[in-house]
C-alpha positions as a Python dict, from the first residue, in 0.01 Angstrom:
ca = {
    (1, 'X'): (0, 0, 0),
    (2, 'X'): (148, 87, 335),
    (3, 'X'): (-49, -59, 643),
    (4, 'X'): (-285, 195, 816),
    (5, 'X'): (-155, 331, 1125),
    (6, 'X'): (-350, 291, 1420),
    (7, 'X'): (-492, 596, 1608),
    (8, 'X'): (-424, 462, 1960),
    (9, 'X'): (-111, 293, 2068),
    (10, 'X'): (-99, -76, 2107),
    (11, 'X'): (-177, -178, 2465),
    (12, 'X'): (95, -308, 2693),
    (13, 'X'): (68, -646, 2877),
    (14, 'X'): (-37, -455, 3206),
    (15, 'X'): (-284, -232, 2994),
    (16, 'X'): (-427, -553, 2842),
    (17, 'X'): (-507, -696, 3192),
    (18, 'X'): (-692, -373, 3261),
    (19, 'X'): (-882, -390, 2932),
    (20, 'X'): (-978, -735, 2992),
    (21, 'X'): (-1165, -652, 3317),
    (22, 'X'): (-1327, -325, 3149),
    (23, 'X'): (-1440, -564, 2848),
    (24, 'X'): (-1575, -826, 3089),
    (25, 'X'): (-1752, -579, 3318),
    (26, 'X'): (-1823, -290, 3108),
    (27, 'X'): (-1730, -31, 3309),
    (28, 'X'): (-1561, 30, 3668),
    (29, 'X'): (-1438, 266, 3908),
    (30, 'X'): (-1097, 273, 4010),
    (31, 'X'): (-1177, 101, 4343),
    (32, 'X'): (-1383, -176, 4148),
    (33, 'X'): (-1095, -221, 3879),
    (34, 'X'): (-844, -252, 4183),
    (35, 'X'): (-1044, -520, 4361),
    (36, 'X'): (-1075, -730, 4050),
    (37, 'X'): (-752, -693, 3895),
    (38, 'X'): (-495, -614, 4169),
    (39, 'X'): (-658, -792, 4461),
    (40, 'X'): (-384, -1094, 4482),
    (41, 'X'): (-56, -919, 4373),
    (42, 'X'): (-40, -646, 4672),
    (43, 'X'): (-30, -341, 4433),
    (44, 'X'): (-154, -26, 4609),
    (45, 'X'): (-483, 154, 4478),
    (46, 'X'): (-260, 427, 4322),
    (47, 'X'): (-117, 170, 4088),
    (48, 'X'): (-458, 121, 3948),
    (49, 'X'): (-543, 502, 3931),
    (50, 'X'): (-207, 581, 3760),
    (51, 'X'): (-254, 288, 3504),
    (52, 'X'): (-596, 432, 3431),
    (53, 'X'): (-488, 778, 3379),
    (54, 'X'): (-207, 680, 3152),
    (55, 'X'): (-448, 482, 2954),
    (56, 'X'): (-684, 765, 2934),
    (57, 'X'): (-416, 996, 2789),
    (58, 'X'): (-326, 723, 2534),
    (59, 'X'): (-706, 688, 2443),
    (60, 'X'): (-735, 339, 2549),
    (61, 'X'): (-997, 422, 2802),
    (62, 'X'): (-1276, 688, 2843),
    (63, 'X'): (-1343, 847, 3177),
    (64, 'X'): (-1670, 958, 3280),
    (65, 'X'): (-1586, 1225, 3561),
    (66, 'X'): (-1954, 1355, 3627),
    (67, 'X'): (-1964, 1201, 3972),
    (68, 'X'): (-1721, 1178, 4248),
    (69, 'X'): (-1592, 852, 4164),
    (70, 'X'): (-1469, 841, 3820),
    (71, 'X'): (-1586, 548, 3589),
    (72, 'X'): (-1383, 415, 3336),
    (73, 'X'): (-1476, 185, 3013),
    (74, 'X'): (-1268, 52, 2721),
    (75, 'X'): (-1234, 307, 2439),
    (76, 'X'): (-1106, 0, 2200),
    (77, 'X'): (-1289, -300, 2134),
    (78, 'X'): (-1165, -643, 2240),
    (79, 'X'): (-1217, -761, 1880),
    (80, 'X'): (-1023, -483, 1715),
    (81, 'X'): (-750, -539, 1971),
    (82, 'X'): (-728, -885, 1890),
    (83, 'X'): (-714, -849, 1508),
    (84, 'X'): (-451, -590, 1570),
    (85, 'X'): (-220, -808, 1778),
    (86, 'X'): (-274, -1109, 1546),
    (87, 'X'): (-191, -896, 1250),
    (88, 'X'): (135, -814, 1415),
    (89, 'X'): (207, -1172, 1501),
    (90, 'X'): (122, -1284, 1135),
    (91, 'X'): (364, -1013, 989),
    (92, 'X'): (646, -1066, 1237),
    (93, 'X'): (640, -1427, 1342),
    (94, 'X'): (489, -1593, 1012),
    (95, 'X'): (619, -1381, 747),
    (96, 'X'): (283, -1244, 668),
    (97, 'X'): (142, -1596, 627),
    (98, 'X'): (-209, -1645, 822),
    (99, 'X'): (-226, -1993, 706),
    (100, 'X'): (105, -2089, 870),
    (101, 'X'): (-33, -1939, 1197),
    (102, 'X'): (-361, -2132, 1174),
    (103, 'X'): (-161, -2444, 1083),
    (104, 'X'): (77, -2395, 1405),
    (105, 'X'): (-207, -2318, 1619),
    (106, 'X'): (-409, -2620, 1521),
    (107, 'X'): (-129, -2824, 1522),
    (108, 'X'): (-36, -2742, 1877),
    (109, 'X'): (-159, -2874, 2210),
    (110, 'X'): (-413, -2855, 2360),
    (111, 'X'): (-630, -2981, 2082),
    (112, 'X'): (-916, -2780, 1963),
    (113, 'X'): (-1244, -2892, 2103),
    (114, 'X'): (-1544, -3031, 1874),
    (115, 'X'): (-1728, -2704, 1909),
    (116, 'X'): (-1404, -2496, 1802),
    (117, 'X'): (-1354, -2725, 1516),
    (118, 'X'): (-1716, -2677, 1403),
    (119, 'X'): (-1653, -2295, 1421),
    (120, 'X'): (-1346, -2341, 1212),
    (121, 'X'): (-1528, -2539, 960),
    (122, 'X'): (-1814, -2303, 934),
    (123, 'X'): (-1580, -2002, 899),
    (124, 'X'): (-1386, -2166, 613),
    (125, 'X'): (-1726, -2273, 440),
    (126, 'X'): (-1823, -1906, 465),
    (127, 'X'): (-1484, -1767, 316),
    (128, 'X'): (-1500, -2028, 39),
    (129, 'X'): (-1861, -1935, -69),
    (130, 'X'): (-1755, -1545, -52),
    (131, 'X'): (-1949, -1468, 264),
    (132, 'X'): (-1700, -1358, 502),
    (133, 'X'): (-1825, -1285, 822),
}
């Protein structure tokens, strides 16, 4: 059985930065995104506009152009994007072993917080009982 080919391309690092803003805020005009995401690095407004146009063409964002200022929102969810990147990392770096990824992540620094460990235990309990989330 071959892996499912995603309908949208995997976002680049720059595109992930923009998606993080959109996931956090819900939707933005080009100006709003530019002020939040590019405010400190000196990139021009046209950089924001061009990135959003490229991402729209790729299907990574949706655009509402019913008003003068176009409004953009993520077309892909944060969760599905995380799963996609994680699946890729598991295959390429950990030879398909998700348990090796988890062991490496939990054994690294900084240590997981008490709350994170409780969440992990709850997830493991649900998996063992056959009730995956």
